[in-house]
mmCIF file of N, CA and C in Angstrom:
data_model
loop_
_atom_site.group_PDB
_atom_site.id
_atom_site.type_symbol
_atom_site.label_atom_id
_atom_site.label_comp_id
_atom_site.label_asym_id
_atom_site.label_seq_id
_atom_site.Cartn_x
_atom_site.Cartn_y
_atom_site.Cartn_z
ATOM 1 N N HIS C 8 -55.454 31.094 53.226
ATOM 2 C CA HIS C 8 -54.644 31.334 52.063
ATOM 3 C C HIS C 8 -54.055 30.018 51.588
ATOM 4 N N VAL C 9 -54.141 29.750 50.276
ATOM 5 C CA VAL C 9 -53.603 28.497 49.717
ATOM 6 C C VAL C 9 -52.323 28.725 49.020
ATOM 7 N N GLN C 10 -51.394 27.848 49.231
ATOM 8 C CA GLN C 10 -50.128 27.865 48.463
ATOM 9 C C GLN C 10 -49.979 26.654 47.660
ATOM 10 N N LEU C 11 -49.522 26.742 46.463
ATOM 11 C CA LEU C 11 -49.385 25.633 45.559
ATOM 12 C C LEU C 11 -48.003 25.645 44.969
ATOM 13 N N VAL C 12 -47.303 24.496 45.004
ATOM 14 C CA VAL C 12 -45.949 24.356 44.506
ATOM 15 C C VAL C 12 -45.902 23.178 43.540
ATOM 16 N N GLU C 13 -45.608 23.561 42.239
ATOM 17 C CA GLU C 13 -45.459 22.551 41.212
ATOM 18 C C GLU C 13 -44.093 22.008 41.172
ATOM 19 N N SER C 14 -43.946 20.783 40.614
ATOM 20 C CA SER C 14 -42.655 20.145 40.347
ATOM 21 C C SER C 14 -42.885 19.081 39.284
ATOM 22 N N GLY C 15 -41.735 18.593 38.680
ATOM 23 C CA GLY C 15 -41.819 17.471 37.773
ATOM 24 C C GLY C 15 -41.639 17.837 36.300
ATOM 25 N N GLY C 16 -41.547 19.130 36.060
ATOM 26 C CA GLY C 16 -41.299 19.559 34.678
ATOM 27 C C GLY C 16 -39.858 19.176 34.262
ATOM 28 N N GLY C 17 -39.656 19.321 32.911
ATOM 29 C CA GLY C 17 -38.329 19.022 32.397
ATOM 30 C C GLY C 17 -38.367 18.969 30.912
ATOM 31 N N SER C 18 -37.297 18.430 30.332
ATOM 32 C CA SER C 18 -37.216 18.254 28.916
ATOM 33 C C SER C 18 -37.390 16.730 28.572
ATOM 34 N N VAL C 19 -38.118 16.481 27.538
ATOM 35 C CA VAL C 19 -38.382 15.132 27.102
ATOM 36 C C VAL C 19 -38.504 15.094 25.594
ATOM 37 N N ARG C 20 -38.223 13.959 25.048
ATOM 38 C CA ARG C 20 -38.371 13.786 23.549
ATOM 39 C C ARG C 20 -39.842 13.459 23.255
ATOM 40 N N PRO C 21 -40.204 13.762 22.021
ATOM 41 C CA PRO C 21 -41.626 13.383 21.653
ATOM 42 C C PRO C 21 -41.883 11.937 21.879
ATOM 43 N N GLY C 22 -43.108 11.702 22.364
ATOM 44 C CA GLY C 22 -43.488 10.329 22.706
ATOM 45 C C GLY C 22 -43.177 9.945 24.140
ATOM 46 N N GLY C 23 -42.384 10.828 24.851
ATOM 47 C CA GLY C 23 -42.066 10.526 26.224
ATOM 48 C C GLY C 23 -43.182 10.865 27.225
ATOM 49 N N SER C 24 -42.866 10.697 28.463
ATOM 50 C CA SER C 24 -43.839 10.958 29.536
ATOM 51 C C SER C 24 -43.277 11.757 30.713
ATOM 52 N N LEU C 25 -44.066 12.520 31.347
ATOM 53 C CA LEU C 25 -43.683 13.213 32.539
ATOM 54 C C LEU C 25 -44.917 13.160 33.460
ATOM 55 N N ARG C 26 -44.605 13.285 34.791
ATOM 56 C CA ARG C 26 -45.666 13.433 35.764
ATOM 57 C C ARG C 26 -45.445 14.700 36.568
ATOM 58 N N LEU C 27 -46.331 15.596 36.509
ATOM 59 C CA LEU C 27 -46.287 16.864 37.269
ATOM 60 C C LEU C 27 -46.958 16.643 38.598
ATOM 61 N N SER C 28 -46.436 17.290 39.652
ATOM 62 C CA SER C 28 -47.034 17.282 40.951
ATOM 63 C C SER C 28 -47.265 18.664 41.435
ATOM 64 N N CYS C 29 -48.347 18.889 42.237
ATOM 65 C CA CYS C 29 -48.662 20.158 42.835
ATOM 66 C C CYS C 29 -49.054 19.895 44.266
ATOM 67 N N VAL C 30 -48.156 20.351 45.157
ATOM 68 C CA VAL C 30 -48.380 20.196 46.577
ATOM 69 C C VAL C 30 -49.086 21.383 47.117
ATOM 70 N N GLY C 31 -50.203 21.239 47.823
ATOM 71 C CA GLY C 31 -50.898 22.314 48.356
ATOM 72 C C GLY C 31 -50.670 22.481 49.835
ATOM 73 N N SER C 32 -50.725 23.708 50.325
ATOM 74 C CA SER C 32 -50.616 23.967 51.801
ATOM 75 C C SER C 32 -51.584 25.107 52.080
ATOM 76 N N GLY C 33 -51.767 25.308 53.364
ATOM 77 C CA GLY C 33 -52.757 26.334 53.747
ATOM 78 C C GLY C 33 -54.140 25.777 53.783
ATOM 79 N N TYR C 34 -55.141 26.503 53.400
ATOM 80 C CA TYR C 34 -56.536 25.981 53.511
ATOM 81 C C TYR C 34 -56.868 25.235 52.234
ATOM 82 N N THR C 35 -56.068 24.208 51.895
ATOM 83 C CA THR C 35 -56.360 23.469 50.698
ATOM 84 C C THR C 35 -57.668 22.640 50.788
ATOM 85 N N ALA C 36 -58.097 22.418 52.061
ATOM 86 C CA ALA C 36 -59.343 21.662 52.260
ATOM 87 C C ALA C 36 -60.528 22.383 51.716
ATOM 88 N N SER C 37 -60.404 23.733 51.555
ATOM 89 C CA SER C 37 -61.469 24.531 51.112
ATOM 90 C C SER C 37 -61.492 24.573 49.598
ATOM 91 N N SER C 38 -60.587 23.930 48.880
ATOM 92 C CA SER C 38 -60.578 23.957 47.429
ATOM 93 C C SER C 38 -61.653 23.045 46.864
ATOM 94 N N ALA C 39 -62.579 23.669 46.130
ATOM 95 C CA ALA C 39 -63.630 22.822 45.495
ATOM 96 C C ALA C 39 -63.226 22.267 44.215
ATOM 97 N N CYS C 40 -62.420 23.057 43.416
ATOM 98 C CA CYS C 40 -61.918 22.591 42.154
ATOM 99 C C CYS C 40 -60.428 22.890 42.084
ATOM 100 N N MET C 41 -59.745 21.965 41.405
ATOM 101 C CA MET C 41 -58.336 22.142 41.171
ATOM 102 C C MET C 41 -58.084 21.748 39.726
ATOM 103 N N ALA C 42 -57.031 22.339 39.147
ATOM 104 C CA ALA C 42 -56.770 22.153 37.723
ATOM 105 C C ALA C 42 -55.330 22.371 37.328
ATOM 106 N N TRP C 43 -55.009 21.938 36.158
ATOM 107 C CA TRP C 43 -53.736 22.265 35.485
ATOM 108 C C TRP C 43 -54.030 23.106 34.305
ATOM 109 N N PHE C 44 -53.296 24.156 34.187
ATOM 110 C CA PHE C 44 -53.339 25.043 33.010
ATOM 111 C C PHE C 44 -51.929 25.081 32.446
ATOM 112 N N ARG C 45 -51.867 25.588 31.149
ATOM 113 C CA ARG C 45 -50.521 25.737 30.578
ATOM 114 C C ARG C 45 -50.547 27.026 29.706
ATOM 115 N N GLN C 46 -49.358 27.565 29.582
ATOM 116 C CA GLN C 46 -49.228 28.764 28.680
ATOM 117 C C GLN C 46 -47.892 28.532 27.904
ATOM 118 N N ALA C 47 -48.060 28.581 26.623
ATOM 119 C CA ALA C 47 -46.890 28.540 25.693
ATOM 120 C C ALA C 47 -46.540 29.962 25.288
ATOM 121 N N PRO C 48 -45.245 30.178 24.915
ATOM 122 C CA PRO C 48 -44.829 31.517 24.536
ATOM 123 C C PRO C 48 -45.716 32.103 23.475
ATOM 124 N N GLY C 49 -46.169 33.319 23.721
ATOM 125 C CA GLY C 49 -46.966 34.031 22.689
ATOM 126 C C GLY C 49 -48.459 33.580 22.659
ATOM 127 N N LYS C 50 -48.843 32.677 23.561
ATOM 128 C CA LYS C 50 -50.194 32.195 23.543
ATOM 129 C C LYS C 50 -50.864 32.485 24.850
ATOM 130 N N GLU C 51 -52.223 32.458 24.914
ATOM 131 C CA GLU C 51 -52.977 32.647 26.126
ATOM 132 C C GLU C 51 -52.901 31.339 26.989
ATOM 133 N N ARG C 52 -53.067 31.519 28.261
ATOM 134 C CA ARG C 52 -53.095 30.436 29.183
ATOM 135 C C ARG C 52 -54.410 29.610 28.864
ATOM 136 N N GLU C 53 -54.300 28.293 28.896
ATOM 137 C CA GLU C 53 -55.383 27.436 28.561
ATOM 138 C C GLU C 53 -55.543 26.298 29.602
ATOM 139 N N GLY C 54 -56.728 25.925 29.876
ATOM 140 C CA GLY C 54 -57.020 24.771 30.796
ATOM 141 C C GLY C 54 -56.641 23.520 30.108
ATOM 142 N N VAL C 55 -55.977 22.674 30.875
ATOM 143 C CA VAL C 55 -55.564 21.350 30.370
ATOM 144 C C VAL C 55 -56.416 20.215 30.992
ATOM 145 N N ALA C 56 -56.569 20.268 32.297
ATOM 146 C CA ALA C 56 -57.358 19.238 32.994
ATOM 147 C C ALA C 56 -57.845 19.821 34.349
ATOM 148 N N GLY C 57 -59.092 19.584 34.623
ATOM 149 C CA GLY C 57 -59.747 20.138 35.883
ATOM 150 C C GLY C 57 -60.384 18.979 36.642
ATOM 151 N N MET C 58 -60.505 19.185 37.982
ATOM 152 C CA MET C 58 -61.162 18.174 38.793
ATOM 153 C C MET C 58 -61.994 18.799 39.867
ATOM 154 N N HIS C 59 -63.228 18.293 40.026
ATOM 155 C CA HIS C 59 -64.079 18.650 41.112
ATOM 156 C C HIS C 59 -63.633 17.761 42.322
ATOM 157 N N VAL C 60 -63.166 18.398 43.379
ATOM 158 C CA VAL C 60 -62.467 17.671 44.402
ATOM 159 C C VAL C 60 -63.384 16.725 45.067
ATOM 160 N N ARG C 61 -64.558 17.074 45.430
ATOM 161 C CA ARG C 61 -65.429 16.225 46.256
ATOM 162 C C ARG C 61 -65.984 15.082 45.445
ATOM 163 N N SER C 62 -66.363 15.304 44.224
ATOM 164 C CA SER C 62 -66.945 14.205 43.402
ATOM 165 C C SER C 62 -65.877 13.417 42.658
ATOM 166 N N GLY C 63 -64.752 14.059 42.423
ATOM 167 C CA GLY C 63 -63.697 13.347 41.634
ATOM 168 C C GLY C 63 -63.885 13.404 40.159
ATOM 169 N N THR C 64 -64.937 14.152 39.721
ATOM 170 C CA THR C 64 -65.183 14.196 38.196
ATOM 171 C C THR C 64 -64.116 15.113 37.622
ATOM 172 N N THR C 65 -63.759 14.766 36.419
ATOM 173 C CA THR C 65 -62.684 15.509 35.741
ATOM 174 C C THR C 65 -63.118 15.893 34.362
ATOM 175 N N THR C 66 -62.418 16.934 33.836
ATOM 176 C CA THR C 66 -62.572 17.413 32.534
ATOM 177 C C THR C 66 -61.158 17.472 31.901
ATOM 178 N N ILE C 67 -61.019 16.844 30.711
ATOM 179 C CA ILE C 67 -59.720 16.875 30.027
ATOM 180 C C ILE C 67 -59.926 17.664 28.731
ATOM 181 N N ALA C 68 -59.013 18.617 28.457
ATOM 182 C CA ALA C 68 -59.171 19.407 27.236
ATOM 183 C C ALA C 68 -58.869 18.588 25.997
ATOM 184 N N ASP C 69 -59.588 18.939 24.921
ATOM 185 C CA ASP C 69 -59.499 18.146 23.718
ATOM 186 C C ASP C 69 -58.065 17.867 23.240
ATOM 187 N N PRO C 70 -57.148 18.827 23.221
ATOM 188 C CA PRO C 70 -55.832 18.568 22.639
ATOM 189 C C PRO C 70 -54.982 17.558 23.448
ATOM 190 N N VAL C 71 -55.450 17.228 24.701
ATOM 191 C CA VAL C 71 -54.621 16.268 25.437
ATOM 192 C C VAL C 71 -55.390 15.054 25.925
ATOM 193 N N ARG C 72 -56.707 14.992 25.451
ATOM 194 C CA ARG C 72 -57.519 13.863 25.879
ATOM 195 C C ARG C 72 -56.986 12.550 25.339
ATOM 196 N N GLY C 73 -56.954 11.580 26.283
ATOM 197 C CA GLY C 73 -56.367 10.272 25.892
ATOM 198 C C GLY C 73 -54.894 10.169 26.137
ATOM 199 N N ARG C 74 -54.292 11.315 26.418
ATOM 200 C CA ARG C 74 -52.819 11.322 26.654
ATOM 201 C C ARG C 74 -52.446 11.822 28.066
ATOM 202 N N PHE C 75 -53.307 12.709 28.613
ATOM 203 C CA PHE C 75 -53.050 13.256 29.923
ATOM 204 C C PHE C 75 -54.146 12.811 30.920
ATOM 205 N N THR C 76 -53.724 12.614 32.172
ATOM 206 C CA THR C 76 -54.657 12.216 33.202
ATOM 207 C C THR C 76 -54.401 13.055 34.452
ATOM 208 N N ILE C 77 -55.486 13.539 35.033
ATOM 209 C CA ILE C 77 -55.422 14.332 36.287
ATOM 210 C C ILE C 77 -55.868 13.460 37.412
ATOM 211 N N SER C 78 -55.115 13.518 38.530
ATOM 212 C CA SER C 78 -55.511 12.710 39.743
ATOM 213 C C SER C 78 -55.093 13.522 40.986
ATOM 214 N N ARG C 79 -55.552 13.057 42.106
ATOM 215 C CA ARG C 79 -55.306 13.755 43.336
ATOM 216 C C ARG C 79 -55.090 12.754 44.494
ATOM 217 N N ASP C 80 -54.137 12.979 45.331
ATOM 218 C CA ASP C 80 -53.899 12.216 46.526
ATOM 219 C C ASP C 80 -54.227 13.163 47.685
ATOM 220 N N SER C 81 -55.446 12.959 48.260
ATOM 221 C CA SER C 81 -55.894 13.844 49.389
ATOM 222 C C SER C 81 -55.019 13.767 50.620
ATOM 223 N N ALA C 82 -54.523 12.587 50.897
ATOM 224 C CA ALA C 82 -53.674 12.378 52.067
ATOM 225 C C ALA C 82 -52.360 13.166 51.941
ATOM 226 N N ARG C 83 -51.877 13.311 50.767
ATOM 227 C CA ARG C 83 -50.635 14.069 50.542
ATOM 228 C C ARG C 83 -50.876 15.549 50.114
ATOM 229 N N ASN C 84 -52.175 15.926 49.963
ATOM 230 C CA ASN C 84 -52.526 17.221 49.426
ATOM 231 C C ASN C 84 -51.848 17.538 48.129
ATOM 232 N N THR C 85 -51.828 16.521 47.261
ATOM 233 C CA THR C 85 -51.081 16.639 46.016
ATOM 234 C C THR C 85 -51.972 16.354 44.831
ATOM 235 N N LEU C 86 -51.849 17.247 43.870
ATOM 236 C CA LEU C 86 -52.523 17.059 42.549
ATOM 237 C C LEU C 86 -51.496 16.616 41.540
ATOM 238 N N TYR C 87 -51.843 15.685 40.691
ATOM 239 C CA TYR C 87 -50.925 15.146 39.654
ATOM 240 C C TYR C 87 -51.504 15.377 38.280
ATOM 241 N N LEU C 88 -50.544 15.465 37.304
ATOM 242 C CA LEU C 88 -50.897 15.452 35.872
ATOM 243 C C LEU C 88 -49.905 14.490 35.238
ATOM 244 N N GLN C 89 -50.462 13.298 34.874
ATOM 245 C CA GLN C 89 -49.673 12.360 34.139
ATOM 246 C C GLN C 89 -49.774 12.642 32.673
ATOM 247 N N MET C 90 -48.617 12.873 32.012
ATOM 248 C CA MET C 90 -48.600 13.276 30.667
ATOM 249 C C MET C 90 -47.827 12.185 29.816
ATOM 250 N N ASN C 91 -48.575 11.533 28.919
ATOM 251 C CA ASN C 91 -48.015 10.494 28.093
ATOM 252 C C ASN C 91 -48.025 10.968 26.612
ATOM 253 N N SER C 92 -47.250 10.254 25.792
ATOM 254 C CA SER C 92 -47.180 10.575 24.419
ATOM 255 C C SER C 92 -47.058 12.075 24.114
ATOM 256 N N LEU C 93 -46.086 12.663 24.777
ATOM 257 C CA LEU C 93 -45.920 14.078 24.671
ATOM 258 C C LEU C 93 -45.514 14.494 23.238
ATOM 259 N N ARG C 94 -45.966 15.680 22.845
ATOM 260 C CA ARG C 94 -45.759 16.227 21.510
ATOM 261 C C ARG C 94 -45.031 17.594 21.709
ATOM 262 N N PRO C 95 -44.365 18.038 20.638
ATOM 263 C CA PRO C 95 -43.763 19.360 20.731
ATOM 264 C C PRO C 95 -44.711 20.450 21.058
ATOM 265 N N GLU C 96 -45.988 20.331 20.632
ATOM 266 C CA GLU C 96 -46.958 21.354 20.892
ATOM 267 C C GLU C 96 -47.400 21.413 22.334
ATOM 268 N N ASP C 97 -46.982 20.406 23.125
ATOM 269 C CA ASP C 97 -47.239 20.388 24.555
ATOM 270 C C ASP C 97 -46.285 21.278 25.333
ATOM 271 N N THR C 98 -45.247 21.743 24.609
ATOM 272 C CA THR C 98 -44.257 22.617 25.333
ATOM 273 C C THR C 98 -44.914 23.841 25.869
ATOM 274 N N ALA C 99 -44.755 24.097 27.169
ATOM 275 C CA ALA C 99 -45.302 25.260 27.842
ATOM 276 C C ALA C 99 -44.926 25.298 29.257
ATOM 277 N N THR C 100 -45.277 26.396 29.926
ATOM 278 C CA THR C 100 -45.181 26.405 31.423
ATOM 279 C C THR C 100 -46.508 25.902 31.944
ATOM 280 N N TYR C 101 -46.449 24.931 32.788
ATOM 281 C CA TYR C 101 -47.697 24.330 33.395
ATOM 282 C C TYR C 101 -47.934 24.877 34.814
ATOM 283 N N TYR C 102 -49.176 25.270 35.034
ATOM 284 C CA TYR C 102 -49.546 25.872 36.333
ATOM 285 C C TYR C 102 -50.632 25.049 36.973
ATOM 286 N N CYS C 103 -50.529 24.961 38.336
ATOM 287 C CA CYS C 103 -51.558 24.338 39.090
ATOM 288 C C CYS C 103 -52.441 25.464 39.607
ATOM 289 N N ALA C 104 -53.748 25.237 39.803
ATOM 290 C CA ALA C 104 -54.648 26.267 40.240
ATOM 291 C C ALA C 104 -55.726 25.617 41.157
ATOM 292 N N ALA C 105 -56.242 26.363 42.064
ATOM 293 C CA ALA C 105 -57.275 25.918 43.008
ATOM 294 C C ALA C 105 -58.186 27.074 43.369
ATOM 295 N N SER C 106 -59.409 26.740 43.621
ATOM 296 C CA SER C 106 -60.355 27.769 44.086
ATOM 297 C C SER C 106 -61.428 27.046 44.912
ATOM 298 N N ARG C 107 -61.999 27.734 45.808
ATOM 299 C CA ARG C 107 -63.210 27.266 46.606
ATOM 300 C C ARG C 107 -64.486 27.300 45.750
ATOM 301 N N TYR C 108 -64.395 27.879 44.573
ATOM 302 C CA TYR C 108 -65.532 27.943 43.640
ATOM 303 C C TYR C 108 -65.142 27.256 42.355
ATOM 304 N N CYS C 109 -66.175 26.722 41.691
ATOM 305 C CA CYS C 109 -65.942 26.012 40.465
ATOM 306 C C CYS C 109 -66.658 26.581 39.321
ATOM 307 N N SER C 110 -66.055 26.367 38.115
ATOM 308 C CA SER C 110 -66.685 26.674 36.855
ATOM 309 C C SER C 110 -66.659 25.353 36.063
ATOM 310 N N GLY C 111 -67.739 24.610 36.130
ATOM 311 C CA GLY C 111 -67.580 23.206 35.623
ATOM 312 C C GLY C 111 -66.680 22.425 36.563
ATOM 313 N N ASN C 112 -65.719 21.824 36.023
ATOM 314 C CA ASN C 112 -64.705 21.099 36.880
ATOM 315 C C ASN C 112 -63.410 21.854 37.030
ATOM 316 N N TYR C 113 -63.444 23.160 36.573
ATOM 317 C CA TYR C 113 -62.246 23.997 36.698
ATOM 318 C C TYR C 113 -62.455 25.004 37.841
ATOM 319 N N PRO C 114 -61.400 25.482 38.424
ATOM 320 C CA PRO C 114 -61.501 26.484 39.452
ATOM 321 C C PRO C 114 -62.022 27.745 38.897
ATOM 322 N N HIS C 115 -63.011 28.407 39.598
ATOM 323 C CA HIS C 115 -63.511 29.647 39.139
ATOM 324 C C HIS C 115 -62.480 30.748 39.351
ATOM 325 N N SER C 116 -62.565 31.775 38.583
ATOM 326 C CA SER C 116 -61.602 32.865 38.697
ATOM 327 C C SER C 116 -61.692 33.579 40.034
ATOM 328 N N ASP C 117 -62.897 33.556 40.602
ATOM 329 C CA ASP C 117 -63.112 34.192 41.935
ATOM 330 C C ASP C 117 -62.334 33.321 42.960
ATOM 331 N N GLY C 118 -61.402 33.996 43.670
ATOM 332 C CA GLY C 118 -60.669 33.321 44.726
ATOM 333 C C GLY C 118 -59.720 32.271 44.266
ATOM 334 N N ILE C 119 -59.252 32.371 43.014
ATOM 335 C CA ILE C 119 -58.325 31.350 42.500
ATOM 336 C C ILE C 119 -56.902 31.591 42.966
ATOM 337 N N PHE C 120 -56.185 30.496 43.297
ATOM 338 C CA PHE C 120 -54.838 30.558 43.659
ATOM 339 C C PHE C 120 -54.022 29.859 42.573
ATOM 340 N N TRP C 121 -52.806 30.343 42.342
ATOM 341 C CA TRP C 121 -51.919 29.821 41.279
ATOM 342 C C TRP C 121 -50.600 29.434 41.867
ATOM 343 N N GLY C 122 -50.029 28.374 41.338
ATOM 344 C CA GLY C 122 -48.636 28.002 41.603
ATOM 345 C C GLY C 122 -47.693 28.854 40.742
ATOM 346 N N GLN C 123 -46.445 28.635 40.956
ATOM 347 C CA GLN C 123 -45.411 29.433 40.215
ATOM 348 C C GLN C 123 -45.105 28.922 38.853
ATOM 349 N N GLY C 124 -45.596 27.687 38.556
ATOM 350 C CA GLY C 124 -45.350 27.097 37.212
ATOM 351 C C GLY C 124 -44.166 26.193 37.155
ATOM 352 N N THR C 125 -44.243 25.264 36.234
ATOM 353 C CA THR C 125 -43.082 24.371 35.941
ATOM 354 C C THR C 125 -42.984 24.202 34.473
ATOM 355 N N GLN C 126 -41.747 24.282 33.931
ATOM 356 C CA GLN C 126 -41.590 24.283 32.502
ATOM 357 C C GLN C 126 -41.524 22.831 31.946
ATOM 358 N N VAL C 127 -42.266 22.617 30.872
ATOM 359 C CA VAL C 127 -42.208 21.330 30.133
ATOM 360 C C VAL C 127 -41.780 21.642 28.697
ATOM 361 N N THR C 128 -40.729 21.014 28.266
ATOM 362 C CA THR C 128 -40.177 21.182 26.936
ATOM 363 C C THR C 128 -40.171 19.794 26.269
ATOM 364 N N VAL C 129 -40.801 19.770 25.032
ATOM 365 C CA VAL C 129 -40.799 18.523 24.290
ATOM 366 C C VAL C 129 -40.130 18.747 22.956
ATOM 367 N N SER C 130 -39.011 18.189 22.731
ATOM 368 C CA SER C 130 -38.223 18.364 21.513
ATOM 369 C C SER C 130 -37.286 17.274 21.258
#
């Protein structure tokens, strides 16, 4: 069983930066893909950035490409999302996810684990 705990959210002005962290415990070594998703009020959850753990290849969603970076520290079992040049439309609850299966560079819905989410507000 994998447990994921996000942190680093908060309130920031447009143009500001935040770094989200997701600490994994349990059988995190079995995670083949990890990712950050977000969900704004009244909208569906969307993928923001995904990573294939073994190869390190990443996928960044179009709305955040060039502004957000996903990275991982395997020694610390921590996934990061560096968010720069934040915009009001980036306001959402951000979730970390992991699965032993992949869909591209995103965790497959089969066997996916979710964190509890961390709020990011840009205004």
